[in-house]
Amino acid sequence: MSLENLARRYGTPLYVYSGGHMLSRLGMFEIAFAAVPHLVCYAVKANSTLGILQLFARRGAGFDVVSGGELERVLAVDRRAVGRTVFSGIGKTAAEMDLALRAGILQFNVESEGELELLAERAAKLRKRARIALRVNPDVFAETHPYISTGMREHKFGIDIRRARAVYRRAGKHLDPSGVSVHIGSQIRSAEPFGAAAERVANLVVELRRDGHAIRYVDAGGGLGIEYDADKPFDAQEQVRRYASALVPVVRKLGGVTLLLEPGRFLVAQAGALLTRVLYVKKNGTKNFVIVDAAMNDLIRPALYQAHHQIVPVGPGRGKRTIVADVVGPVCETGDFFARDRKLPVVAPGELLAILDTGAYGMVLASNYNSRPRAAEVLVDGRGAHVIRRRETIADLLAAERRKMPRRAPR
Ligand code: LLP
């Protein structure tokens, strides 16, 4: 599939995804975890476009949602997939609980005692019994960016694992303590912290069973990282294999549990590229700037997490000459950059660039800052290229706003 043709046909900035790549990543999970009963619950937050959810739903995947909105997305693509959906998040509202209770989700991952009480109340009101797991905070350190590390006591997530037993004891008759869940952070490259967290969870499961709770699910969360630096080798299959070998023995030893996994980034990040056209090339002092038509509103990862994304020219290139430049967008912020002091082949206005590994946490974090309509998204599969989300229009942006305010009456 020619990216240049897609860019010409659908305009830029444009997100392009490979469906085959996403499904092959899901397949790697299925193979690596084949030895234990398991369900991959794709973390919808990584990329929640309906076309992508549908791709995973058709392969039998489950979902991890963190809001009523994400649950509505799952409902919109496949009503039956809600039975394979877990609901995480520290701030669930009564309305979101009601929606999930009525839909009949697989499990609520409860993150506080207050939430436990409210959920019991809502379930009683709707005459339902909610399957719950406490999301425990295992106090495990995992090497990643501080904004996406979640598994330590000082983080806002989960319930202190040392208090968990007491909290499970408080689940009344409208709650069914069916599992334990944990999530220690995102973009974690080493298997070791996952294993350490799982061990702690397993010890808790043994205690909970002794207390009389029928624990059938261990939800190990998401967080498996990828390699963003294209110059470094990365064997995805090997990465999942190592991850699985940290979790599988722990789950096996417990027996009688289904392992739930919530990968997001690992499944979709490397299946996506953000296509953008060079608008101008300029020099300020000694610095070169390549100004492109995508901006931080389309992809905020470099600005927010100092994230590295490989940037490559899509065309044949103009020989071997290179420059060192900042690749920046049109938004009026110094933080609006995709790369700083990056060695790039010499590019000219009109040329197409691809910002790689942007399938996860790209479009979902997009905004309308500077009144920029959000990009279109194209999914490529065996049958061709499909627009799974059209480009926003200025009319879309203005639609929710009031045009005319009443004039103040003249005095
Ligand atoms: N489960 C829970 C409860 C989570 O909070 C997350 C991610 C996941 C699963 C999926 O994690 P993953 O497999 O994708 O690492 N915007 C950041 C990442 C934020 C992750 C938030 N939670 C970024 O662009 O790096």
Coordinates of C-alpha atoms and ligand atoms in Angstrom, one line a residue:
M1 CA 0.0 0.0 0.0
S2 CA 1.6 3.3 -1.0
L3 CA 1.6 5.8 1.8
E4 CA 2.1 8.6 -0.7
N5 CA -1.2 7.6 -2.4
L6 CA -3.0 7.4 0.9
A7 CA -1.8 10.9 1.9
R8 CA -2.8 12.3 -1.5
R9 CA -6.2 10.7 -1.3
Y10 CA -7.1 11.5 2.3
G11 CA -4.9 14.4 3.1
T12 CA -2.5 15.0 6.0
P13 CA -1.9 14.8 8.9
L14 CA -3.2 11.2 8.6
Y15 CA -2.9 8.2 10.9
V16 CA -2.4 4.9 9.0
Y17 CA -2.6 1.6 10.7
S18 CA -1.9 -2.0 9.7
G19 CA -4.6 -4.4 10.8
G20 CA -2.4 -7.4 10.0
H21 CA 0.3 -6.0 12.3
M22 CA -2.2 -5.6 15.2
L23 CA -3.6 -9.1 14.8
S24 CA -0.1 -10.6 14.6
R25 CA 0.7 -8.9 18.0
L26 CA -2.5 -10.4 19.5
G27 CA -1.4 -13.8 18.1
M28 CA 1.9 -13.5 19.9
F29 CA 0.0 -13.1 23.2
E30 CA -2.2 -16.1 22.4
I31 CA 0.8 -18.3 21.7
A32 CA 2.8 -17.1 24.7
F33 CA 0.0 -17.7 27.1
A34 CA -1.4 -20.9 25.6
A35 CA -0.4 -22.9 28.6
V36 CA -2.9 -21.3 31.0
P37 CA -6.6 -20.2 30.7
H38 CA -6.4 -16.6 29.7
L39 CA -8.2 -13.7 28.0
V40 CA -6.5 -10.8 26.4
C41 CA -8.5 -7.6 27.3
Y42 CA -7.2 -5.0 24.9
A43 CA -6.8 -1.7 26.7
V44 CA -9.2 0.5 24.8
K45 CA -7.4 3.7 25.9
A46 CA -4.4 3.0 23.7
N47 CA -6.5 3.5 20.5
S48 CA -10.3 3.5 20.8
T49 CA -11.4 4.0 17.2
L50 CA -14.3 1.7 16.5
G51 CA -12.6 0.0 13.5
I52 CA -9.8 -1.1 15.7
L53 CA -12.0 -2.4 18.4
Q54 CA -14.0 -4.3 15.9
L55 CA -10.8 -5.9 14.6
F56 CA -10.0 -7.2 18.0
A57 CA -13.6 -8.1 18.9
R58 CA -13.8 -10.4 15.8
R59 CA -10.7 -12.2 17.0
G60 CA -12.5 -12.9 20.3
A61 CA -10.4 -10.5 22.4
G62 CA -11.9 -8.9 25.5
F63 CA -11.5 -5.2 26.5
D64 CA -10.2 -3.1 29.4
V65 CA -12.2 0.1 29.7
V66 CA -11.7 3.1 32.0
S67 CA -14.9 5.1 31.4
G68 CA -18.5 4.9 30.4
G69 CA -17.5 6.3 27.0
E70 CA -15.0 3.5 26.4
L71 CA -17.7 1.0 27.4
E72 CA -20.1 2.6 24.9
R73 CA -17.5 2.1 22.2
V74 CA -17.3 -1.6 23.0
L75 CA -21.1 -1.8 23.0
A76 CA -21.2 -0.1 19.7
V77 CA -19.0 -2.6 18.0
D78 CA -20.1 -5.9 19.6
R79 CA -22.7 -6.2 22.4
R80 CA -21.4 -9.7 23.3
A81 CA -17.9 -8.4 23.8
V82 CA -19.1 -6.7 27.0
G83 CA -19.1 -10.1 28.7
R84 CA -15.3 -10.1 28.1
T85 CA -14.8 -6.6 29.3
V86 CA -13.2 -5.4 32.6
F87 CA -13.7 -1.9 33.9
S88 CA -10.7 -0.2 35.6
G89 CA -10.2 3.4 36.9
I90 CA -10.2 5.3 40.1
G91 CA -13.1 7.6 39.5
K92 CA -16.1 5.6 38.3
T93 CA -19.3 7.5 38.7
A94 CA -22.7 6.0 39.7
A95 CA -23.9 6.5 36.1
E96 CA -20.9 4.6 34.7
M97 CA -21.5 1.8 37.2
D98 CA -25.1 1.5 36.2
L99 CA -24.2 1.3 32.5
A100 CA -21.7 -1.5 33.2
L101 CA -24.0 -3.4 35.5
R102 CA -26.8 -3.3 33.0
A103 CA -24.5 -4.3 30.2
G104 CA -23.2 -7.3 32.3
I105 CA -19.4 -6.8 32.1
L106 CA -17.0 -9.5 33.2
Q107 CA -15.5 -7.7 36.2
F108 CA -15.1 -4.3 37.9
N109 CA -11.6 -3.5 39.0
V110 CA -12.3 -1.6 42.2
E111 CA -9.8 0.9 43.3
S112 CA -11.0 2.2 46.7
E113 CA -13.3 1.4 49.6
G114 CA -15.6 4.3 48.7
E115 CA -16.0 2.8 45.2
L116 CA -16.7 -0.6 46.7
E117 CA -19.5 0.9 48.8
L118 CA -21.1 2.8 45.9
L119 CA -20.9 -0.2 43.6
A120 CA -22.6 -2.4 46.2
E121 CA -25.4 0.3 46.5
R122 CA -25.8 0.6 42.7
A123 CA -25.9 -3.2 42.3
A124 CA -28.5 -3.6 45.0
K125 CA -30.6 -0.9 43.4
L126 CA -30.5 -2.7 40.0
R127 CA -30.9 -6.1 41.6
K128 CA -27.6 -7.3 40.2
R129 CA -24.5 -9.0 41.6
A130 CA -21.3 -7.4 40.4
R131 CA -18.1 -9.5 39.9
I132 CA -15.3 -7.5 41.4
A133 CA -11.5 -7.6 41.7
L134 CA -9.7 -5.2 43.9
R135 CA -7.0 -3.5 42.0
V136 CA -4.2 -3.8 44.5
N137 CA -1.2 -1.6 44.7
P138 CA 1.7 -4.0 45.1
D139 CA 4.4 -1.4 45.8
V140 CA 6.6 -2.7 43.0
F141 CA 9.0 -0.3 41.3
A142 CA 9.1 -0.5 37.5
E143 CA 11.5 1.5 35.4
T144 CA 9.5 3.8 33.1
H145 CA 8.6 7.5 32.7
P146 CA 7.3 8.8 36.1
Y147 CA 4.0 9.9 34.5
I148 CA 3.1 6.3 33.5
S149 CA 4.4 4.4 36.5
T150 CA 1.5 3.3 38.8
G151 CA 2.5 0.5 41.0
M152 CA 4.0 2.2 44.1
R153 CA 2.4 3.2 47.3
E154 CA 2.6 6.9 46.6
H155 CA 0.6 6.6 43.4
K156 CA -3.1 7.3 43.2
F157 CA -3.9 3.9 41.8
G158 CA -5.3 0.8 43.6
I159 CA -5.7 -0.3 47.2
D160 CA -2.7 -1.0 49.4
I161 CA -2.1 -4.7 49.1
R162 CA -1.7 -5.0 52.8
R163 CA -5.2 -3.7 53.4
A164 CA -6.8 -5.8 50.6
R165 CA -8.0 -8.7 52.7
A166 CA -9.9 -6.5 55.1
V167 CA -11.6 -4.7 52.1
Y168 CA -12.6 -8.0 50.4
R169 CA -14.3 -9.0 53.7
R170 CA -16.5 -5.9 53.4
A171 CA -18.1 -7.0 50.1
G172 CA -21.8 -7.6 50.8
K173 CA -24.2 -9.9 49.0
H174 CA -24.4 -7.8 45.8
L175 CA -20.7 -8.1 45.2
D176 CA -19.0 -11.3 44.1
P177 CA -15.2 -11.1 44.8
S178 CA -14.2 -13.0 41.8
G179 CA -10.6 -11.8 41.1
V180 CA -7.6 -9.7 42.0
S181 CA -6.1 -7.2 39.7
V182 CA -2.9 -5.2 39.4
H183 CA -1.3 -2.8 36.9
I184 CA 2.1 -1.4 37.6
G185 CA 2.6 1.0 34.8
S186 CA 3.2 1.4 31.1
Q187 CA 6.1 1.0 28.7
I188 CA 7.9 -1.5 31.0
R189 CA 10.6 -3.4 29.2
S190 CA 11.8 -5.8 31.8
A191 CA 9.7 -8.9 32.8
E192 CA 11.0 -8.8 36.3
P193 CA 8.6 -6.3 37.9
F194 CA 5.6 -8.1 36.3
G195 CA 6.8 -11.3 37.9
A196 CA 7.3 -9.6 41.3
A197 CA 3.8 -8.0 41.2
A198 CA 2.2 -11.4 40.2
E199 CA 3.9 -13.1 43.1
R200 CA 2.4 -10.7 45.5
V201 CA -1.0 -11.0 43.9
A202 CA -0.8 -14.8 44.1
N203 CA 0.0 -14.7 47.8
L204 CA -3.0 -12.6 48.3
V205 CA -5.2 -15.0 46.3
V206 CA -4.1 -17.9 48.6
E207 CA -5.1 -15.9 51.6
L208 CA -8.4 -14.8 50.1
R209 CA -9.3 -18.3 49.2
R210 CA -8.6 -19.3 52.8
D211 CA -11.0 -16.5 53.8
G212 CA -13.7 -18.2 51.7
H213 CA -13.7 -16.1 48.5
A214 CA -13.9 -18.0 45.2
I215 CA -11.2 -16.2 43.3
R216 CA -11.3 -17.2 39.6
Y217 CA -9.5 -14.4 37.9
V218 CA -6.1 -12.8 38.1
D219 CA -5.9 -9.6 36.1
A220 CA -2.2 -8.8 35.5
G221 CA -3.0 -5.5 33.9
G222 CA -1.1 -4.1 30.9
G223 CA 2.2 -2.3 30.5
L224 CA 4.4 -4.4 28.3
G225 CA 6.7 -2.0 26.5
I226 CA 8.1 -1.7 22.9
E227 CA 11.3 -0.4 21.5
Y228 CA 10.8 3.1 20.0
D229 CA 14.4 3.5 18.9
A230 CA 14.6 2.0 15.4
D231 CA 18.4 1.7 15.7
K232 CA 18.1 -0.9 18.5
P233 CA 17.0 -4.5 17.8
F234 CA 13.6 -5.5 19.0
D235 CA 12.1 -9.0 18.9
A236 CA 8.5 -8.6 19.8
Q237 CA 7.8 -12.3 20.0
E238 CA 10.8 -12.7 22.4
Q239 CA 9.5 -9.8 24.5
V240 CA 6.1 -11.5 25.0
R241 CA 7.7 -14.8 25.7
R242 CA 9.8 -13.3 28.5
Y243 CA 6.7 -11.6 29.9
A244 CA 4.7 -14.8 29.8
S245 CA 7.4 -16.7 31.5
A246 CA 7.3 -14.3 34.4
L247 CA 3.5 -14.7 34.7
V248 CA 2.5 -18.2 33.6
P249 CA 4.3 -20.2 36.4
V250 CA 2.7 -18.0 39.1
V251 CA -0.8 -18.5 37.6
R252 CA -0.2 -22.3 37.1
K253 CA 0.8 -22.8 40.7
L254 CA -2.4 -21.1 41.9
G255 CA -4.6 -23.3 39.7
G256 CA -8.3 -22.6 39.0
V257 CA -7.8 -19.1 37.7
T258 CA -8.2 -17.4 34.3
L259 CA -5.4 -14.9 33.6
L260 CA -6.6 -11.6 32.3
L261 CA -4.2 -9.4 30.4
E262 CA -4.7 -5.8 29.5
P263 CA -2.1 -4.9 26.8
G264 CA -2.6 -1.7 24.9
R265 CA 0.6 -0.2 23.5
F266 CA 2.2 -3.6 22.6
L267 CA -0.7 -4.5 20.4
V268 CA -1.1 -1.3 18.4
A269 CA 1.8 1.2 18.8
Q270 CA 4.0 -0.2 16.1
A271 CA 1.1 -0.9 13.7
G272 CA 0.6 2.9 13.2
A273 CA 2.3 5.8 11.6
L274 CA 1.4 9.5 11.5
L275 CA 1.9 10.9 8.0
T276 CA 2.6 14.6 7.8
R277 CA 3.8 16.9 5.0
V278 CA 6.7 19.3 5.2
L279 CA 5.4 22.9 5.0
Y280 CA 8.6 24.9 5.4
V281 CA 12.2 24.4 6.2
K282 CA 13.9 27.3 8.0
K283 CA 17.0 28.3 10.0
N284 CA 17.0 30.4 13.1
G285 CA 20.6 31.2 14.1
T286 CA 22.3 27.9 13.9
K287 CA 19.3 25.8 14.3
N288 CA 17.4 24.1 11.5
F289 CA 13.6 23.7 11.7
V290 CA 11.5 21.4 9.6
I291 CA 7.9 22.7 10.0
V292 CA 5.3 20.0 9.3
D293 CA 1.5 20.1 9.1
A294 CA 1.0 17.8 12.1
A295 CA 1.3 19.2 15.6
M296 CA 1.3 18.4 19.3
N297 CA -2.5 18.4 19.1
D298 CA -2.2 15.3 16.8
L299 CA 0.5 13.6 18.8
I300 CA 1.4 14.8 22.2
R301 CA 3.8 12.1 23.3
P302 CA 7.1 14.0 22.6
A303 CA 5.9 17.1 24.4
L304 CA 4.3 15.2 27.4
Y305 CA 6.8 12.4 28.0
Q306 CA 9.9 13.5 26.0
A307 CA 9.0 10.5 24.0
H308 CA 11.2 9.5 21.0
H309 CA 9.5 8.6 17.7
Q310 CA 11.5 7.7 14.6
I311 CA 10.8 10.1 11.7
V312 CA 11.4 8.9 8.1
P313 CA 10.8 10.4 4.7
V314 CA 8.2 8.4 2.8
G315 CA 9.5 9.1 -0.7
P316 CA 12.7 7.8 -2.3
G317 CA 14.7 10.5 -0.5
R318 CA 17.0 13.0 -2.1
G319 CA 20.3 11.1 -1.7
K320 CA 22.5 10.8 1.3
R321 CA 22.8 14.4 2.5
T322 CA 21.5 14.9 6.0
I323 CA 20.8 17.8 8.3
V324 CA 20.3 18.1 12.0
A325 CA 16.9 19.7 12.7
D326 CA 14.0 20.1 15.0
V327 CA 10.8 18.7 13.5
V328 CA 8.0 21.0 14.7
G329 CA 4.3 21.7 14.2
P330 CA 2.4 24.9 13.5
V331 CA 1.0 25.2 17.1
C332 CA 2.0 28.3 19.0
E333 CA 4.0 26.5 21.7
T334 CA 7.7 25.9 22.0
G335 CA 6.7 22.4 23.3
D336 CA 5.2 21.7 19.9
F337 CA 7.9 19.4 18.5
F338 CA 8.2 15.8 17.3
A339 CA 12.0 15.7 17.5
R340 CA 14.8 17.9 18.6
D341 CA 18.3 18.0 17.1
R342 CA 17.4 15.0 15.0
K343 CA 19.6 13.8 12.1
L344 CA 17.4 13.6 9.1
P345 CA 17.8 13.3 5.3
V346 CA 17.5 16.7 3.7
V347 CA 13.8 17.4 3.1
A348 CA 11.9 20.0 1.1
P349 CA 8.5 21.5 1.4
G350 CA 5.8 19.2 0.0
E351 CA 7.7 16.0 1.0
L352 CA 5.9 13.4 3.1
L353 CA 7.3 12.2 6.4
A354 CA 6.1 9.3 8.6
I355 CA 6.3 9.5 12.4
L356 CA 6.6 5.9 13.4
D357 CA 5.1 3.8 16.2
T358 CA 2.2 6.1 16.8
G359 CA -0.6 3.6 16.8
A360 CA -0.9 3.8 20.6
Y361 CA -1.6 7.0 22.6
G362 CA -1.6 9.0 19.4
M363 CA -5.0 9.8 18.1
V364 CA -6.6 9.1 21.5
L365 CA -4.7 12.0 23.0
A366 CA -5.4 14.3 20.1
S367 CA -7.1 17.7 20.8
N368 CA -8.4 20.6 19.0
Y369 CA -5.9 23.1 20.4
N370 CA -5.4 26.1 18.1
S371 CA -8.8 25.1 16.6
R372 CA -7.2 22.4 14.5
P373 CA -9.6 19.7 13.4
R374 CA -8.4 16.2 14.3
A375 CA -6.8 14.0 11.7
A376 CA -8.4 11.2 9.7
E377 CA -7.5 7.5 10.4
V378 CA -7.1 4.8 7.8
L379 CA -6.9 1.1 8.5
V380 CA -5.2 -1.1 6.0
D381 CA -6.1 -4.7 5.9
G382 CA -5.9 -7.6 3.4
R383 CA -8.7 -6.0 1.4
G384 CA -7.4 -2.5 1.1
A385 CA -7.5 0.8 2.9
H386 CA -10.6 1.9 4.9
V387 CA -11.2 5.3 6.5
I388 CA -12.2 4.3 10.0
R389 CA -12.5 7.9 11.1
R390 CA -13.0 10.9 8.7
R391 CA -11.1 14.1 9.1
E392 CA -12.9 16.5 11.4
T393 CA -14.2 19.7 9.9
I394 CA -14.3 23.2 11.4
A395 CA -18.1 22.7 11.4
D396 CA -17.6 19.7 13.8
L397 CA -15.6 21.9 16.0
L398 CA -18.2 24.7 16.2
A399 CA -21.2 22.4 16.4
A400 CA -21.3 22.2 20.2
E401 CA -20.8 25.9 20.7
R402 CA -23.3 28.8 20.9
R403 CA -22.8 31.2 18.0
K404 CA -24.8 34.2 19.1
M405 CA -25.0 35.5 22.6
P406 CA -27.9 37.8 23.3
R407 CA -26.8 41.5 23.1
R408 CA -27.0 43.4 26.3
A409 CA -30.1 45.6 26.3
P410 CA -29.2 49.2 25.6
R411 CA -29.5 51.3 28.8
Ligands
LLP1 N1 -4.6 -1.3 32.2 C1 -4.6 -0.2 32.9 C2 -5.4 -0.2 34.2 C3 -3.9 0.9 32.5 O1 -4.0 2.0 33.3 C4 -3.2 0.9 31.3 C5 -2.5 2.1 30.8 C6 -3.2 -0.2 30.5 C7 -3.9 -1.4 31.0 C8 -2.5 -0.3 29.2 O2 -1.1 -0.1 29.3 P1 -0.2 -0.4 28.1 O3 -0.2 -1.9 27.8 O4 -0.7 0.3 26.9 O5 1.1 0.0 28.5 N2 -0.2 7.9 27.4 C9 0.9 7.2 27.9 C10 0.5 5.8 28.4 C11 -0.5 5.8 29.5 C12 -0.9 4.5 30.0 C13 -2.0 4.5 31.0 N3 -2.5 3.3 31.4 C14 1.9 7.1 26.8 O6 1.7 7.7 25.7 O7 3.0 6.5 26.9

